[in-house]
């Protein structure tokens, strides 16, 4: 791991100059996989993509908790990531129940697609402070990589 960190910092001079010789290591769980209705061309989770990915519904949140607690012994933060345009209310509720009693909730983040204002507030109330968002590409190039939603809507998704 030390060699890898040293290599990353050698390549990334800007990081080293502005943030020092430190990087933060995070980990994720793919909490729900495959069959996304969107057609983002780079993404193996899309149902339009022929990639041979595992397909499964939302993992039992208690299992997510167990894995995150183990993983957080070695990394600084842990992301719960799901495929799909968004999670439904029931799935958000299941996750929120678990987040509420998670001893290390301040080290958790989510990347769960589009979320409503209500879901955002629910996540916030149970202690989630990080919501991950991929930049992917510019607004002008966006129609070349996705046709099922536009850049404005994308800003609310993965
Ligand atoms: S919305 Fe997210 S999960 Fe679905 S295809 Fe696009 S990047 Fe992949």
Short mmCIF file of N, CA and C and ligand atoms in Angstrom, two decimals:
data_model
loop_
_atom_site.label_atom_id
_atom_site.label_comp_id
_atom_site.label_asym_id
_atom_site.label_seq_id
_atom_site.Cartn_x
_atom_site.Cartn_y
_atom_site.Cartn_z
N UNK A 1 0.82 -1.20 0.00
CA UNK A 1 0.00 0.00 0.00
C UNK A 1 0.86 1.26 0.00
N UNK A 2 1.97 1.27 0.78
CA UNK A 2 2.83 2.46 0.84
C UNK A 2 3.44 2.77 -0.52
N UNK A 3 3.84 1.70 -1.27
CA UNK A 3 4.40 1.91 -2.61
C UNK A 3 3.38 2.53 -3.54
N UNK A 4 2.13 2.04 -3.43
CA UNK A 4 1.06 2.55 -4.28
C UNK A 4 0.82 4.03 -4.00
N UNK A 5 0.76 4.39 -2.71
CA UNK A 5 0.54 5.78 -2.33
C UNK A 5 1.67 6.66 -2.87
N UNK A 6 2.90 6.18 -2.71
CA UNK A 6 4.05 6.94 -3.18
C UNK A 6 3.98 7.15 -4.69
N UNK A 7 3.58 6.09 -5.43
CA UNK A 7 3.47 6.18 -6.88
C UNK A 7 2.40 7.19 -7.30
N UNK A 8 1.25 7.15 -6.62
CA UNK A 8 0.15 8.08 -6.94
C UNK A 8 0.61 9.51 -6.71
N UNK A 9 1.29 9.74 -5.61
CA UNK A 9 1.71 11.11 -5.29
C UNK A 9 2.82 11.60 -6.20
N UNK A 10 3.65 10.69 -6.70
CA UNK A 10 4.69 11.09 -7.65
C UNK A 10 4.04 11.57 -8.94
N UNK A 11 3.04 10.82 -9.40
CA UNK A 11 2.36 11.18 -10.64
C UNK A 11 1.56 12.46 -10.44
N UNK A 12 0.87 12.56 -9.32
CA UNK A 12 -0.04 13.68 -9.11
C UNK A 12 0.64 14.80 -8.32
N UNK A 13 1.43 15.62 -9.02
CA UNK A 13 2.18 16.67 -8.36
C UNK A 13 1.25 17.74 -7.78
N UNK A 14 0.15 17.96 -8.48
CA UNK A 14 -0.79 18.99 -8.03
C UNK A 14 -1.38 18.62 -6.66
N UNK A 15 -1.75 17.35 -6.53
CA UNK A 15 -2.28 16.87 -5.24
C UNK A 15 -1.25 17.11 -4.14
N UNK A 16 -0.01 16.74 -4.46
CA UNK A 16 1.06 16.85 -3.47
C UNK A 16 1.28 18.31 -3.06
N UNK A 17 1.26 19.20 -4.07
CA UNK A 17 1.51 20.61 -3.80
C UNK A 17 0.40 21.23 -2.94
N UNK A 18 -0.85 20.94 -3.28
CA UNK A 18 -1.96 21.62 -2.62
C UNK A 18 -2.50 20.91 -1.39
N UNK A 19 -2.41 19.58 -1.35
CA UNK A 19 -3.01 18.85 -0.23
C UNK A 19 -2.01 18.05 0.58
N UNK A 20 -0.73 18.13 0.18
CA UNK A 20 0.27 17.39 0.93
C UNK A 20 0.35 15.95 0.48
N UNK A 21 1.33 15.24 1.05
CA UNK A 21 1.58 13.85 0.66
C UNK A 21 0.67 12.90 1.42
N UNK A 22 -0.63 13.12 1.27
CA UNK A 22 -1.58 12.26 1.96
C UNK A 22 -2.71 11.90 1.02
N UNK A 23 -3.17 10.70 1.08
CA UNK A 23 -4.41 10.39 0.38
C UNK A 23 -5.33 9.64 1.34
N UNK A 24 -6.60 9.75 1.06
CA UNK A 24 -7.59 9.11 1.92
C UNK A 24 -8.12 7.88 1.19
N UNK A 25 -8.10 6.74 1.84
CA UNK A 25 -8.55 5.51 1.18
C UNK A 25 -9.98 5.20 1.60
N UNK A 26 -10.82 4.99 0.60
CA UNK A 26 -12.23 4.65 0.86
C UNK A 26 -12.55 3.30 0.24
N UNK A 27 -13.65 2.74 0.64
CA UNK A 27 -14.10 1.50 0.04
C UNK A 27 -15.61 1.59 -0.19
N UNK A 28 -16.12 0.70 -1.02
CA UNK A 28 -17.56 0.72 -1.28
C UNK A 28 -18.13 -0.69 -1.25
N UNK A 29 -19.45 -0.76 -1.17
CA UNK A 29 -20.14 -2.01 -1.43
C UNK A 29 -21.11 -1.76 -2.58
N UNK A 30 -21.16 -2.69 -3.51
CA UNK A 30 -22.15 -2.60 -4.59
C UNK A 30 -23.44 -3.20 -4.03
N UNK A 31 -24.27 -2.34 -3.45
CA UNK A 31 -25.41 -2.80 -2.66
C UNK A 31 -26.58 -3.31 -3.48
N UNK A 32 -26.61 -2.93 -4.75
CA UNK A 32 -27.67 -3.40 -5.66
C UNK A 32 -27.05 -3.38 -7.04
N UNK A 33 -27.18 -4.48 -7.77
CA UNK A 33 -26.37 -4.57 -8.99
C UNK A 33 -27.17 -4.89 -10.25
N UNK A 34 -26.83 -4.17 -11.31
CA UNK A 34 -27.35 -4.49 -12.64
C UNK A 34 -28.75 -3.98 -12.95
N UNK A 35 -29.14 -4.24 -14.21
CA UNK A 35 -30.49 -3.94 -14.72
C UNK A 35 -30.94 -2.50 -14.57
N UNK A 36 -30.02 -1.56 -14.69
CA UNK A 36 -30.41 -0.16 -14.63
C UNK A 36 -31.14 0.21 -15.93
N UNK A 37 -32.19 1.00 -15.78
CA UNK A 37 -33.00 1.40 -16.94
C UNK A 37 -32.28 2.43 -17.82
N UNK A 38 -31.21 3.04 -17.32
CA UNK A 38 -30.52 4.11 -18.06
C UNK A 38 -29.48 3.52 -19.00
N UNK A 39 -29.08 4.29 -20.00
CA UNK A 39 -28.15 3.74 -21.00
C UNK A 39 -26.78 4.42 -21.01
N UNK A 40 -26.28 4.81 -19.86
CA UNK A 40 -24.94 5.42 -19.78
C UNK A 40 -23.95 4.43 -20.41
N UNK A 41 -23.29 4.87 -21.48
CA UNK A 41 -22.53 3.92 -22.30
C UNK A 41 -21.31 3.31 -21.61
N UNK A 42 -20.79 3.98 -20.60
CA UNK A 42 -19.58 3.51 -19.91
C UNK A 42 -19.91 2.52 -18.79
N UNK A 43 -21.20 2.31 -18.51
CA UNK A 43 -21.56 1.63 -17.25
C UNK A 43 -22.04 0.20 -17.46
N UNK A 44 -21.36 -0.72 -16.79
CA UNK A 44 -21.72 -2.13 -16.87
C UNK A 44 -23.03 -2.45 -16.18
N UNK A 45 -23.54 -1.53 -15.37
CA UNK A 45 -24.80 -1.78 -14.66
C UNK A 45 -26.03 -1.52 -15.54
N UNK A 46 -25.79 -0.86 -16.68
CA UNK A 46 -26.91 -0.52 -17.58
C UNK A 46 -27.48 -1.78 -18.21
N UNK A 47 -28.82 -1.85 -18.32
CA UNK A 47 -29.43 -3.02 -18.97
C UNK A 47 -29.16 -3.02 -20.47
N UNK A 48 -28.68 -1.90 -21.01
CA UNK A 48 -28.32 -1.81 -22.43
C UNK A 48 -26.92 -2.38 -22.68
N UNK A 49 -26.15 -2.55 -21.61
CA UNK A 49 -24.78 -3.01 -21.72
C UNK A 49 -24.74 -4.53 -21.67
N UNK A 50 -23.91 -5.12 -22.52
CA UNK A 50 -23.85 -6.60 -22.58
C UNK A 50 -22.85 -7.18 -21.56
N UNK A 51 -22.27 -6.33 -20.74
CA UNK A 51 -21.28 -6.81 -19.77
C UNK A 51 -21.90 -7.89 -18.87
N UNK A 52 -21.08 -8.88 -18.55
CA UNK A 52 -21.56 -9.99 -17.75
C UNK A 52 -21.43 -9.64 -16.26
N UNK A 53 -22.35 -8.82 -15.76
CA UNK A 53 -22.27 -8.41 -14.36
C UNK A 53 -23.30 -9.18 -13.53
N UNK A 54 -23.01 -9.28 -12.25
CA UNK A 54 -23.98 -9.94 -11.37
C UNK A 54 -25.19 -9.03 -11.22
N UNK A 55 -26.36 -9.63 -11.16
CA UNK A 55 -27.60 -8.87 -10.97
C UNK A 55 -28.23 -9.33 -9.67
N UNK A 56 -28.45 -8.38 -8.77
CA UNK A 56 -29.13 -8.73 -7.52
C UNK A 56 -29.83 -7.51 -6.94
N UNK A 57 -30.90 -7.74 -6.15
CA UNK A 57 -31.60 -6.62 -5.53
C UNK A 57 -30.81 -6.08 -4.34
N UNK A 58 -31.36 -5.08 -3.67
CA UNK A 58 -30.67 -4.48 -2.53
C UNK A 58 -30.28 -5.54 -1.49
N UNK A 59 -29.01 -5.55 -1.15
CA UNK A 59 -28.50 -6.50 -0.15
C UNK A 59 -29.14 -6.19 1.20
N UNK A 60 -29.28 -7.19 2.02
CA UNK A 60 -29.80 -7.00 3.38
C UNK A 60 -28.97 -5.90 4.09
N UNK A 61 -29.60 -4.81 4.51
CA UNK A 61 -28.86 -3.72 5.14
C UNK A 61 -28.01 -4.16 6.34
N UNK A 62 -28.45 -5.21 7.05
CA UNK A 62 -27.65 -5.67 8.18
C UNK A 62 -26.31 -6.24 7.71
N UNK A 63 -26.34 -6.85 6.53
CA UNK A 63 -25.10 -7.36 5.93
C UNK A 63 -24.20 -6.19 5.53
N UNK A 64 -24.82 -5.14 4.98
CA UNK A 64 -24.05 -3.95 4.60
C UNK A 64 -23.39 -3.36 5.85
N UNK A 65 -24.14 -3.33 6.93
CA UNK A 65 -23.58 -2.79 8.19
C UNK A 65 -22.38 -3.61 8.64
N UNK A 66 -22.57 -4.92 8.63
CA UNK A 66 -21.49 -5.82 9.08
C UNK A 66 -20.22 -5.61 8.24
N UNK A 67 -20.39 -5.59 6.92
CA UNK A 67 -19.23 -5.43 6.02
C UNK A 67 -18.60 -4.05 6.23
N UNK A 68 -19.42 -3.02 6.39
CA UNK A 68 -18.87 -1.67 6.54
C UNK A 68 -18.09 -1.54 7.85
N UNK A 69 -18.59 -2.15 8.92
CA UNK A 69 -17.88 -2.08 10.21
C UNK A 69 -16.50 -2.74 10.10
N UNK A 70 -16.47 -3.90 9.43
CA UNK A 70 -15.18 -4.60 9.24
C UNK A 70 -14.25 -3.75 8.38
N UNK A 71 -14.78 -3.20 7.29
CA UNK A 71 -13.95 -2.46 6.34
C UNK A 71 -13.42 -1.16 6.96
N UNK A 72 -14.24 -0.51 7.77
CA UNK A 72 -13.83 0.77 8.37
C UNK A 72 -12.70 0.61 9.39
N UNK A 73 -12.34 -0.63 9.69
CA UNK A 73 -11.16 -0.82 10.54
C UNK A 73 -9.89 -0.48 9.76
N UNK A 74 -9.99 -0.47 8.42
CA UNK A 74 -8.80 -0.25 7.58
C UNK A 74 -8.88 0.96 6.65
N UNK A 75 -10.05 1.53 6.47
CA UNK A 75 -10.18 2.69 5.57
C UNK A 75 -10.94 3.80 6.28
N UNK A 76 -10.87 5.02 5.66
CA UNK A 76 -11.47 6.19 6.31
C UNK A 76 -12.95 6.37 6.07
N UNK A 77 -13.43 5.89 4.93
CA UNK A 77 -14.86 6.03 4.67
C UNK A 77 -15.37 4.88 3.80
N UNK A 78 -16.67 4.73 3.83
CA UNK A 78 -17.29 3.57 3.18
C UNK A 78 -18.55 4.03 2.45
N UNK A 79 -18.63 3.69 1.15
CA UNK A 79 -19.78 4.13 0.35
C UNK A 79 -20.74 3.00 0.04
N UNK A 80 -22.03 3.30 0.18
CA UNK A 80 -23.07 2.35 -0.20
C UNK A 80 -23.55 2.77 -1.60
N UNK A 81 -23.27 1.92 -2.59
CA UNK A 81 -23.50 2.26 -3.99
C UNK A 81 -24.54 1.32 -4.58
N UNK A 82 -25.48 1.88 -5.33
CA UNK A 82 -26.50 1.00 -5.91
C UNK A 82 -26.69 1.32 -7.39
N UNK A 83 -27.05 0.32 -8.16
CA UNK A 83 -27.35 0.54 -9.57
C UNK A 83 -28.77 1.09 -9.69
N UNK A 84 -29.04 1.65 -10.85
CA UNK A 84 -30.40 2.12 -11.11
C UNK A 84 -30.52 3.62 -11.05
N UNK A 85 -31.56 4.11 -11.68
CA UNK A 85 -31.84 5.55 -11.69
C UNK A 85 -32.08 6.06 -10.28
N UNK A 86 -32.74 5.26 -9.46
CA UNK A 86 -33.01 5.67 -8.07
C UNK A 86 -33.46 4.45 -7.25
N UNK A 87 -33.41 4.60 -5.94
CA UNK A 87 -33.97 3.56 -5.06
C UNK A 87 -35.42 3.94 -4.76
N UNK A 88 -36.27 2.93 -4.52
CA UNK A 88 -37.65 3.28 -4.17
C UNK A 88 -37.76 3.60 -2.67
N UNK A 89 -38.92 4.07 -2.25
CA UNK A 89 -39.11 4.51 -0.86
C UNK A 89 -38.81 3.39 0.14
N UNK A 90 -39.22 2.18 -0.23
CA UNK A 90 -39.01 1.05 0.68
C UNK A 90 -37.50 0.78 0.87
N UNK A 91 -36.78 0.85 -0.22
CA UNK A 91 -35.32 0.62 -0.14
C UNK A 91 -34.63 1.73 0.66
N UNK A 92 -35.08 2.97 0.44
CA UNK A 92 -34.51 4.08 1.22
C UNK A 92 -34.81 3.85 2.71
N UNK A 93 -36.04 3.42 3.01
CA UNK A 93 -36.42 3.19 4.41
C UNK A 93 -35.54 2.11 5.04
N UNK A 94 -35.33 1.03 4.29
CA UNK A 94 -34.49 -0.07 4.81
C UNK A 94 -33.09 0.43 5.15
N UNK A 95 -32.53 1.22 4.21
CA UNK A 95 -31.17 1.74 4.45
C UNK A 95 -31.17 2.71 5.63
N UNK A 96 -32.17 3.59 5.69
CA UNK A 96 -32.20 4.59 6.76
C UNK A 96 -32.29 3.93 8.14
N UNK A 97 -33.08 2.85 8.23
CA UNK A 97 -33.19 2.13 9.51
C UNK A 97 -31.82 1.66 9.96
N UNK A 98 -31.06 1.13 9.02
CA UNK A 98 -29.71 0.64 9.35
C UNK A 98 -28.77 1.80 9.66
N UNK A 99 -28.80 2.88 8.85
CA UNK A 99 -27.90 4.01 9.09
C UNK A 99 -28.14 4.60 10.48
N UNK A 100 -29.40 4.64 10.89
CA UNK A 100 -29.77 5.26 12.17
C UNK A 100 -29.06 4.60 13.36
N UNK A 101 -28.87 3.30 13.26
CA UNK A 101 -28.22 2.60 14.39
C UNK A 101 -26.76 2.23 14.09
N UNK A 102 -26.21 2.76 13.00
CA UNK A 102 -24.83 2.45 12.64
C UNK A 102 -23.87 3.29 13.50
N UNK A 103 -22.99 2.61 14.22
CA UNK A 103 -22.08 3.30 15.15
C UNK A 103 -21.10 4.23 14.44
N UNK A 104 -20.84 3.98 13.15
CA UNK A 104 -19.87 4.80 12.43
C UNK A 104 -20.52 5.52 11.25
N UNK A 105 -21.73 5.98 11.43
CA UNK A 105 -22.47 6.58 10.31
C UNK A 105 -21.76 7.80 9.73
N UNK A 106 -20.99 8.50 10.56
CA UNK A 106 -20.30 9.69 10.05
C UNK A 106 -19.21 9.33 9.03
N UNK A 107 -18.85 8.05 8.95
CA UNK A 107 -17.85 7.60 7.97
C UNK A 107 -18.50 7.00 6.72
N UNK A 108 -19.81 7.08 6.66
CA UNK A 108 -20.51 6.48 5.52
C UNK A 108 -20.92 7.52 4.50
N UNK A 109 -21.07 7.09 3.25
CA UNK A 109 -21.62 7.94 2.21
C UNK A 109 -22.51 7.08 1.32
N UNK A 110 -23.26 7.72 0.44
CA UNK A 110 -24.11 6.95 -0.47
C UNK A 110 -23.93 7.43 -1.90
N UNK A 111 -24.11 6.50 -2.83
CA UNK A 111 -24.15 6.80 -4.25
C UNK A 111 -25.31 5.95 -4.76
N UNK A 112 -26.51 6.50 -4.65
CA UNK A 112 -27.72 5.69 -4.85
C UNK A 112 -28.64 6.28 -5.91
N UNK A 113 -28.05 7.01 -6.85
CA UNK A 113 -28.84 7.56 -7.93
C UNK A 113 -29.63 8.78 -7.50
N UNK A 114 -30.71 9.01 -8.23
CA UNK A 114 -31.51 10.21 -7.98
C UNK A 114 -32.23 10.08 -6.65
N UNK A 115 -32.22 11.17 -5.87
CA UNK A 115 -32.96 11.12 -4.61
C UNK A 115 -33.88 12.35 -4.51
N UNK A 116 -35.05 12.13 -3.97
CA UNK A 116 -36.01 13.23 -3.81
C UNK A 116 -35.58 14.09 -2.61
N UNK A 117 -36.19 15.26 -2.49
CA UNK A 117 -35.93 16.12 -1.33
C UNK A 117 -36.25 15.38 -0.04
N UNK A 118 -37.35 14.63 -0.08
CA UNK A 118 -37.78 13.89 1.13
C UNK A 118 -36.73 12.85 1.51
N UNK A 119 -36.27 12.10 0.52
CA UNK A 119 -35.25 11.08 0.80
C UNK A 119 -33.96 11.73 1.29
N UNK A 120 -33.62 12.86 0.69
CA UNK A 120 -32.41 13.58 1.11
C UNK A 120 -32.51 13.93 2.60
N UNK A 121 -33.66 14.46 3.01
CA UNK A 121 -33.83 14.85 4.40
C UNK A 121 -33.80 13.63 5.32
N UNK A 122 -34.39 12.53 4.85
CA UNK A 122 -34.39 11.31 5.67
C UNK A 122 -32.96 10.81 5.87
N UNK A 123 -32.17 10.83 4.80
CA UNK A 123 -30.77 10.38 4.91
C UNK A 123 -30.00 11.30 5.85
N UNK A 124 -30.26 12.58 5.72
CA UNK A 124 -29.56 13.56 6.56
C UNK A 124 -29.91 13.36 8.04
N UNK A 125 -31.21 13.13 8.28
CA UNK A 125 -31.66 12.96 9.67
C UNK A 125 -31.02 11.74 10.35
N UNK A 126 -30.69 10.71 9.56
CA UNK A 126 -30.08 9.53 10.18
C UNK A 126 -28.55 9.60 10.15
N UNK A 127 -28.01 10.76 9.74
CA UNK A 127 -26.56 10.97 9.89
C UNK A 127 -25.72 10.89 8.64
N UNK A 128 -26.34 10.69 7.47
CA UNK A 128 -25.55 10.63 6.23
C UNK A 128 -25.19 12.06 5.80
N UNK A 129 -23.89 12.29 5.67
CA UNK A 129 -23.44 13.63 5.28
C UNK A 129 -22.76 13.67 3.92
N UNK A 130 -22.48 12.48 3.36
CA UNK A 130 -21.78 12.46 2.06
C UNK A 130 -22.66 11.77 1.02
N UNK A 131 -22.93 12.50 -0.05
CA UNK A 131 -23.65 11.92 -1.19
C UNK A 131 -22.75 12.06 -2.41
N UNK A 132 -22.36 10.92 -2.94
CA UNK A 132 -21.37 10.89 -4.01
C UNK A 132 -22.01 11.16 -5.37
N UNK A 133 -21.26 11.84 -6.23
CA UNK A 133 -21.76 12.14 -7.57
C UNK A 133 -20.60 12.10 -8.56
N UNK A 134 -20.73 11.31 -9.63
CA UNK A 134 -19.68 11.26 -10.66
C UNK A 134 -19.83 12.40 -11.65
N UNK A 135 -18.73 13.05 -12.00
CA UNK A 135 -18.81 14.12 -13.00
C UNK A 135 -19.02 13.56 -14.41
N UNK A 136 -18.38 12.45 -14.70
CA UNK A 136 -18.49 11.73 -15.98
C UNK A 136 -18.01 12.52 -17.20
N UNK A 137 -18.70 13.57 -17.60
CA UNK A 137 -18.24 14.35 -18.76
C UNK A 137 -18.93 15.71 -18.76
N UNK A 138 -18.60 16.52 -19.77
CA UNK A 138 -19.17 17.87 -19.83
C UNK A 138 -20.63 17.83 -20.29
N UNK A 139 -21.32 18.93 -20.07
CA UNK A 139 -22.72 19.03 -20.48
C UNK A 139 -22.84 18.89 -22.01
N UNK A 140 -21.91 19.53 -22.75
CA UNK A 140 -22.02 19.50 -24.22
C UNK A 140 -21.80 18.08 -24.78
N UNK A 141 -20.97 17.28 -24.10
CA UNK A 141 -20.69 15.93 -24.60
C UNK A 141 -21.70 14.90 -24.06
N UNK A 142 -22.46 15.29 -23.07
CA UNK A 142 -23.32 14.33 -22.38
C UNK A 142 -24.27 13.54 -23.31
N UNK A 143 -24.90 14.20 -24.32
CA UNK A 143 -25.80 13.43 -25.22
C UNK A 143 -25.09 12.29 -25.94
N UNK A 144 -23.75 12.32 -26.03
CA UNK A 144 -23.02 11.23 -26.67
C UNK A 144 -22.87 10.01 -25.79
N UNK A 145 -23.05 10.17 -24.51
CA UNK A 145 -22.87 9.00 -23.64
C UNK A 145 -24.16 8.51 -22.99
N UNK A 146 -25.22 9.30 -23.12
CA UNK A 146 -26.47 8.86 -22.50
C UNK A 146 -27.66 9.49 -23.21
N UNK A 147 -28.69 8.66 -23.48
CA UNK A 147 -29.87 9.22 -24.16
C UNK A 147 -31.13 9.11 -23.30
N UNK A 148 -31.04 8.38 -22.17
CA UNK A 148 -32.25 8.16 -21.37
C UNK A 148 -32.51 9.25 -20.34
N UNK A 149 -31.52 10.09 -20.09
CA UNK A 149 -31.76 11.29 -19.27
C UNK A 149 -30.74 12.34 -19.70
N UNK A 150 -31.03 13.60 -19.40
CA UNK A 150 -30.12 14.65 -19.84
C UNK A 150 -29.18 15.09 -18.71
N UNK A 151 -28.31 16.01 -19.05
CA UNK A 151 -27.27 16.43 -18.09
C UNK A 151 -27.87 17.01 -16.81
N UNK A 152 -28.96 17.78 -16.97
CA UNK A 152 -29.58 18.39 -15.78
C UNK A 152 -30.08 17.30 -14.83
N UNK A 153 -30.72 16.29 -15.42
CA UNK A 153 -31.21 15.20 -14.57
C UNK A 153 -30.05 14.38 -14.05
N UNK A 154 -29.00 14.25 -14.85
CA UNK A 154 -27.81 13.51 -14.45
C UNK A 154 -27.21 14.08 -13.17
N UNK A 155 -27.32 15.41 -13.02
CA UNK A 155 -26.74 16.02 -11.83
C UNK A 155 -27.39 15.51 -10.55
N UNK A 156 -28.53 14.83 -10.72
CA UNK A 156 -29.22 14.27 -9.56
C UNK A 156 -28.97 12.78 -9.43
N UNK A 157 -28.23 12.20 -10.42
CA UNK A 157 -28.02 10.74 -10.37
C UNK A 157 -26.55 10.41 -10.10
N UNK A 158 -26.11 9.21 -10.52
CA UNK A 158 -24.74 8.76 -10.24
C UNK A 158 -23.71 9.66 -10.89
S1 LIG B 1 -27.72 5.73 -13.99
FE1 LIG B 1 -25.94 5.02 -12.82
S2 LIG B 1 -26.19 2.77 -12.67
FE2 LIG B 1 -27.55 3.48 -14.31
S3 LIG B 1 -26.38 3.19 -16.19
FE3 LIG B 1 -26.07 5.35 -15.51
S4 LIG B 1 -24.22 5.31 -14.23
FE4 LIG B 1 -24.92 3.18 -14.49
#
